[in-house]
CSV table of C-alpha atoms and ligand atoms in Angstrom, one decimal:
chain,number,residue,atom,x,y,z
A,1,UNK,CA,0.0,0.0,0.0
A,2,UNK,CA,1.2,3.5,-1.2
A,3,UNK,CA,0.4,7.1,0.1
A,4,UNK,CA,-1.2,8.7,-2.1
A,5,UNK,CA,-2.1,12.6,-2.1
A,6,UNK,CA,-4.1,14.5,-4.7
A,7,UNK,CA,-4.2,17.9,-5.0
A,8,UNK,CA,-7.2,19.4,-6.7
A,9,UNK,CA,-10.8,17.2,-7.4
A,10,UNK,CA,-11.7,18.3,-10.1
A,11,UNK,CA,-12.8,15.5,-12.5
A,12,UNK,CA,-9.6,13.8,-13.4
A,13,UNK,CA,-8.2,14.5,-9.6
A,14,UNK,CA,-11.5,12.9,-8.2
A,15,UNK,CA,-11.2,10.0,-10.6
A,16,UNK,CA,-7.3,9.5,-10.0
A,17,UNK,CA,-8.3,9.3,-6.1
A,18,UNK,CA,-11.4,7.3,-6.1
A,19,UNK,CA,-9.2,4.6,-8.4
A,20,UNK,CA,-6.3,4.7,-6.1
A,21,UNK,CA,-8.4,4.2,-2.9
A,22,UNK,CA,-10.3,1.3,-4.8
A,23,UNK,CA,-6.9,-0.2,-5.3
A,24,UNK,CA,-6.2,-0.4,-1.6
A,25,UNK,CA,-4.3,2.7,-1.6
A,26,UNK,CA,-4.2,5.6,1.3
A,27,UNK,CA,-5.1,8.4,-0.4
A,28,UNK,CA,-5.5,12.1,1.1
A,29,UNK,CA,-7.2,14.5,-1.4
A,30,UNK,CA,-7.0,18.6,-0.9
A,31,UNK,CA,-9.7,21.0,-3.1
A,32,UNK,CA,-10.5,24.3,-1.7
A,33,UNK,CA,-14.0,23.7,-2.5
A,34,UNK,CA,-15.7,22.6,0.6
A,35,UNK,CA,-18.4,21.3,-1.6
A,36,UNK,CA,-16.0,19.1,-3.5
A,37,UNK,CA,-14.2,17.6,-0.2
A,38,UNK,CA,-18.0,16.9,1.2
A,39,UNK,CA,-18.6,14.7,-2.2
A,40,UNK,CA,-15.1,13.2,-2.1
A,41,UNK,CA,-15.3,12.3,1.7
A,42,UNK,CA,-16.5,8.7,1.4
A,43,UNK,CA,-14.6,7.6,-1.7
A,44,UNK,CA,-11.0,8.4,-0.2
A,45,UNK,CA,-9.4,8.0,3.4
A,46,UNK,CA,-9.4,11.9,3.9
A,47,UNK,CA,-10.6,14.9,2.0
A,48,UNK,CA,-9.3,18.1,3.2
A,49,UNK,CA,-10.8,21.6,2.1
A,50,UNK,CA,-7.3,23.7,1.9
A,51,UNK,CA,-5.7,26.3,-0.4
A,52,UNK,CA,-2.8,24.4,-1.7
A,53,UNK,CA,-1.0,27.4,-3.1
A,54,UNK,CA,-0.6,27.8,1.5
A,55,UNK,CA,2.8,26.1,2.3
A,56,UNK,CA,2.0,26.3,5.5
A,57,UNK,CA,-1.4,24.5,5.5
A,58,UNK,CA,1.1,21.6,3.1
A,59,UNK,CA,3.0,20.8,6.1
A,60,UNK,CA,0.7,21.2,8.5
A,61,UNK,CA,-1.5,18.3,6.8
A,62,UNK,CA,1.6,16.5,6.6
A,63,UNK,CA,1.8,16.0,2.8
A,64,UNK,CA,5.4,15.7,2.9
A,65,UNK,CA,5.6,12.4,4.1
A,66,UNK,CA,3.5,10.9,1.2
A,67,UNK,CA,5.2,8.9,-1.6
A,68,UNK,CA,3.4,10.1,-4.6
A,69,UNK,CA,1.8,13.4,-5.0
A,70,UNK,CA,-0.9,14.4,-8.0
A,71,UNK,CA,-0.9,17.8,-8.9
A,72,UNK,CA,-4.3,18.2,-10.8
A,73,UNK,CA,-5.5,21.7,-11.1
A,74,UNK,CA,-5.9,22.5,-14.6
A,75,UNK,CA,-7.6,26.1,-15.2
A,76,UNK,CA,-5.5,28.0,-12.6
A,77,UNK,CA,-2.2,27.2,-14.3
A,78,UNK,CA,-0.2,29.5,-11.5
A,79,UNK,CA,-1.5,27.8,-8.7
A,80,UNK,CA,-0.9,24.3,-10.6
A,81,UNK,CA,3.0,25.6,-10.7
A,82,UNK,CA,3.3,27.0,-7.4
A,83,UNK,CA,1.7,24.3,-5.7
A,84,UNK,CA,4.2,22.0,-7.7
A,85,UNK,CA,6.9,24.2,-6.6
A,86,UNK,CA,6.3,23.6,-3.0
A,87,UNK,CA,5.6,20.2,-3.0
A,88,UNK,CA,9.7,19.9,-4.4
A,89,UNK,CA,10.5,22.2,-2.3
A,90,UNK,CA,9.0,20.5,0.7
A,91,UNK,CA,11.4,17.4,-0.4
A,92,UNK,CA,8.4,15.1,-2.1
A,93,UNK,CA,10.3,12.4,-4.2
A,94,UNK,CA,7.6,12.0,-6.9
A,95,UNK,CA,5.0,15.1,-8.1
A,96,UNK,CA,3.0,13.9,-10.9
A,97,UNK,CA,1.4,17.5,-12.4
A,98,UNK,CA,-1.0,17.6,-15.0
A,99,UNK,CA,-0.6,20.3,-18.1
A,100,UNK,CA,-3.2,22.4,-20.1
A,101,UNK,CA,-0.7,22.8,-22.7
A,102,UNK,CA,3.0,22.5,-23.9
A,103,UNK,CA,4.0,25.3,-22.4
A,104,UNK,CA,2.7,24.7,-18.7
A,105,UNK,CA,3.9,21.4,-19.2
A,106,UNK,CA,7.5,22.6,-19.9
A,107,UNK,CA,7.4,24.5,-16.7
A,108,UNK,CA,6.2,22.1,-15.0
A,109,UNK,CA,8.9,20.0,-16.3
A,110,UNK,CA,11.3,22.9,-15.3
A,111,UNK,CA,10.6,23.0,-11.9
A,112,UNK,CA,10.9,20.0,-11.1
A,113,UNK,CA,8.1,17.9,-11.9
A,114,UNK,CA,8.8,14.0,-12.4
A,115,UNK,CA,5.8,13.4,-14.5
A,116,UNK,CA,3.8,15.9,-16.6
A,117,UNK,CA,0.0,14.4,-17.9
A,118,UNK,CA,-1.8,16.2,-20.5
A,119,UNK,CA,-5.0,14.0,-19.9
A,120,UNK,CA,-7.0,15.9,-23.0
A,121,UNK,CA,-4.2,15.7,-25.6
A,122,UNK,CA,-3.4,12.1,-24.8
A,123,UNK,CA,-6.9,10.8,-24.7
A,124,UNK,CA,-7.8,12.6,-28.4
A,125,UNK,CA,-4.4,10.9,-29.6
A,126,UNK,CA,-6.3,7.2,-27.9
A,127,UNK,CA,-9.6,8.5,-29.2
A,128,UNK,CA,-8.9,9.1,-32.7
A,129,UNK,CA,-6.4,6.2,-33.3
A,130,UNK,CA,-9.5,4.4,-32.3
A,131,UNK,CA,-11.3,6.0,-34.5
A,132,UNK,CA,-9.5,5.7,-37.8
A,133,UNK,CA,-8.9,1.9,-37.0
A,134,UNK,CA,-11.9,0.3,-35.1
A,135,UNK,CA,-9.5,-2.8,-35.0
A,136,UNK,CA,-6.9,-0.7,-32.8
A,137,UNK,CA,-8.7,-0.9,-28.6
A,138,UNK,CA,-6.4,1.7,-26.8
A,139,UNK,CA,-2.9,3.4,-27.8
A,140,UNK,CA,-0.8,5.1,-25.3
A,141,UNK,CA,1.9,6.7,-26.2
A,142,UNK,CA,6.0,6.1,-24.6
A,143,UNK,CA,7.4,9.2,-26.2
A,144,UNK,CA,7.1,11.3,-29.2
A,145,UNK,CA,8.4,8.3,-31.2
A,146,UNK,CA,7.0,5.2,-29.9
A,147,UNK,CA,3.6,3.8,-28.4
A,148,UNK,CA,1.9,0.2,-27.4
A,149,UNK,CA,-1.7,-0.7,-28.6
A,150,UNK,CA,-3.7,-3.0,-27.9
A,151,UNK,CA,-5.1,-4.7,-31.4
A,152,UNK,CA,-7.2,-7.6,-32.4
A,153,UNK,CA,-5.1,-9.6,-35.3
A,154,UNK,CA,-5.7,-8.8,-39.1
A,155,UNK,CA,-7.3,-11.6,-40.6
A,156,UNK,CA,-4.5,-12.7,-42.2
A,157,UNK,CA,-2.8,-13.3,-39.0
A,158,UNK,CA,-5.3,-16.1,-37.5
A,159,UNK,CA,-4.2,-19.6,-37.0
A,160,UNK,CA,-0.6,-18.6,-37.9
A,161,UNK,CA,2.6,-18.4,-35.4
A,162,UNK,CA,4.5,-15.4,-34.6
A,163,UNK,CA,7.6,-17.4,-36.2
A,164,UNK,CA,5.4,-17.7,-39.4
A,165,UNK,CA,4.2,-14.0,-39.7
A,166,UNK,CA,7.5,-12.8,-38.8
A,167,UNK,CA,6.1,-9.3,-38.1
A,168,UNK,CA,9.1,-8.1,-36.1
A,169,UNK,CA,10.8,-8.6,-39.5
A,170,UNK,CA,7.9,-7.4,-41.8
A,171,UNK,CA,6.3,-4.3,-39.6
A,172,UNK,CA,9.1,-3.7,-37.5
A,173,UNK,CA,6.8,-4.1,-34.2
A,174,UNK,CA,7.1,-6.4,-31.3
A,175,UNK,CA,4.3,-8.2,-29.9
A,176,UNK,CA,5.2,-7.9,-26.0
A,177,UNK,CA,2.0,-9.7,-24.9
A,178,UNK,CA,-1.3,-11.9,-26.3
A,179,UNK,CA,-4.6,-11.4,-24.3
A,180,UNK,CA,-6.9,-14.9,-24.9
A,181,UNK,CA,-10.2,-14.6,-22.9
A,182,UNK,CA,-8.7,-14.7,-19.2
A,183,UNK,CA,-5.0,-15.7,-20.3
A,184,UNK,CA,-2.2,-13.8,-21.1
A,185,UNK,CA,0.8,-14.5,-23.1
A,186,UNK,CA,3.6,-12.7,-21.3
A,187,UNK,CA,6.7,-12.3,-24.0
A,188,UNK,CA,5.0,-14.3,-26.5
A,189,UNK,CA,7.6,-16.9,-28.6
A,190,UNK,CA,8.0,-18.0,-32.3
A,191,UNK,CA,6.0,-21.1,-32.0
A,192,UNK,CA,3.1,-19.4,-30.3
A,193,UNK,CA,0.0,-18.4,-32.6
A,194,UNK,CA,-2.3,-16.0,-32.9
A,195,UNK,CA,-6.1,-16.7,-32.8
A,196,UNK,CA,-9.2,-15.1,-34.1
A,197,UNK,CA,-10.3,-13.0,-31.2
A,198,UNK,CA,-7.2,-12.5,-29.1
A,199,UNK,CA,-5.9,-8.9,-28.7
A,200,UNK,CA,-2.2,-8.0,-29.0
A,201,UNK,CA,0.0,-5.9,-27.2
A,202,UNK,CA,2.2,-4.3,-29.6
A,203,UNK,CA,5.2,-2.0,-29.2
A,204,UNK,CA,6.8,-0.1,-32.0
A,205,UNK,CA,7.9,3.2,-33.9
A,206,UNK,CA,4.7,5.0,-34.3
A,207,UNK,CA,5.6,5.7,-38.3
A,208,UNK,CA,5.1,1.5,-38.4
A,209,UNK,CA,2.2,1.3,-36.4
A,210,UNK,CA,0.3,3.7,-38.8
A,211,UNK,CA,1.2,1.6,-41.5
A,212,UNK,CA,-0.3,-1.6,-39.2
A,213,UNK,CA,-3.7,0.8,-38.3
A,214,UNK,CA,-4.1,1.3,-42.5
A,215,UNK,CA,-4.2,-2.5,-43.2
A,216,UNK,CA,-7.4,-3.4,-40.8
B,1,ATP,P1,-10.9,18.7,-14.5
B,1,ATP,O1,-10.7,18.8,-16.0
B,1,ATP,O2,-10.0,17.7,-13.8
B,1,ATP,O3,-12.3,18.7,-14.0
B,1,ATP,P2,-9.7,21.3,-14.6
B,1,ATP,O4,-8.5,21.0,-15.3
B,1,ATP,O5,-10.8,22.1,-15.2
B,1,ATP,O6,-10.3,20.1,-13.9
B,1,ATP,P3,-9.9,23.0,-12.3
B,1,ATP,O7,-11.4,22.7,-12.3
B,1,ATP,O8,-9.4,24.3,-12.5
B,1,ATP,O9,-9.2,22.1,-13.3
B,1,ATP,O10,-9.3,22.5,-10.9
B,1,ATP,C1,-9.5,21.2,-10.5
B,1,ATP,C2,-9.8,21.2,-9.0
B,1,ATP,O11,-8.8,21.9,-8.3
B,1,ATP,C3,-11.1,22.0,-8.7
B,1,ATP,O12,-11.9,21.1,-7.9
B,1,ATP,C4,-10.6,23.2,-7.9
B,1,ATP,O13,-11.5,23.5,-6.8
B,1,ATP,C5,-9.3,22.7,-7.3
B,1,ATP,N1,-8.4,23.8,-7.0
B,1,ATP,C6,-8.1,24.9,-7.8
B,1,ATP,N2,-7.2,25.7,-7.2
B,1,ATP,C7,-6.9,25.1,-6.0
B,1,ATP,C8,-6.0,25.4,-4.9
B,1,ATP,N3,-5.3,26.6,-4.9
B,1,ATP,N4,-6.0,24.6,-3.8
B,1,ATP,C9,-6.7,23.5,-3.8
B,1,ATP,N5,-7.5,23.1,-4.8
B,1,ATP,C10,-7.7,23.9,-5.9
């Protein structure tokens, strides 16, 4: 079990905590809306009405002492950095902060953020990959040059082995994992196959996944 805090419940704040707790995890959440902290109450081990931009009311609660903080206030973009600020400042080893834009997210980045989200720009990348290729489930993306989805096979692919379809050779992509009903296929080998109706786990350079999404 991790500590957990999470600063701002708004709705990606509120869903990071509620998830979090659900997974057995201590989580404290901050808003300054009393309203919010009232909703949140029962869905998280404490919610705490505070202004986080307030260094003092940070320590006071203790906030320190957490392993992970979640910086999640999005309109206010100089309280997002400030509070980030002293959360460093305060010695927290890992602030995840989430970004409106590029440029907030460099900043964050700057002063010393270990992880910037940009929840809307990532899930429009997921949404329209999905969209263009109803045969691609999710894509996330590792860096501006490589991603995983999560595909069902092209038709082609059913019955035959990963040694057969040599796609690592072919598409330049590597097939890290093969979901079958409740199984999974951890580092898949050569004499493995592929089924109709399993879902791959693929991992490549994003130029060779485009060229996967346009044959479905
Ligand atoms: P989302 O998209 O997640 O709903 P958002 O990006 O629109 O949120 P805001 O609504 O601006 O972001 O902020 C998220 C939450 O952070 C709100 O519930 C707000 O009350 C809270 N918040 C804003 N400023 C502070 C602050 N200084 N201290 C604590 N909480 C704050």
């Amino acid at each position: 079990m991790k500590q957990f805090v999470v600063i701002g419940l708004g709705r990606f704040g509120a869903s990071i905590a509620s998830t979090l707790y659900g997974l057995g995890n201590d989580v404290l959440g901050i808003d300054i809306d009393e309203e919010i902290i009232q909703y949140m109450a029962d869905q998280i081990t404490h919610a705490v009405q505070a202004d986080a931009t307030d260094e003092g009311a940070l320590k006071a609660l203790g906030v320190r002492n957490f392993d992970v903080a979640i910086v999640s206030i999005g309109q206010d973009i100089q309280a997002s950095i400030l509070v980030t600020l002293i959360l460093k400042e305060l010695g927290l080893k890992y602030v995840v902060a989430k970004a409106q834009n590029e440029l907030h997210g460099k900043v964050l980045y700057k002063i010393g953020a270990d992880r910037v989200v940009f929840p809307e720009r990532d899930m429009g990348v997921r949404v329209a990959h999905n969209l263009v290729s109803t045969s691609v489930l999710d894509y996330i993306e590792l860096s501006p040059d490589f991603s995983i989805v999560e595909i069902e096979p092209i038709p082609e692919w059913h019955d035959k082995t990963l040694g057969q379809l040599d796609i690592r050779e072919k598409y330049g992509l590597n097939i890290m994992a093969i979901k079958r009903n409740e199984d999974v296929i951890i580092s898949p080998k050569a004499k493995d196959y592929i089924f109709k109706g399993d879902i791959l786990f693929v991992v490549g350079e994003n130029k060779d996944i485009e060229k996967l999404e346009k044959r479905f």
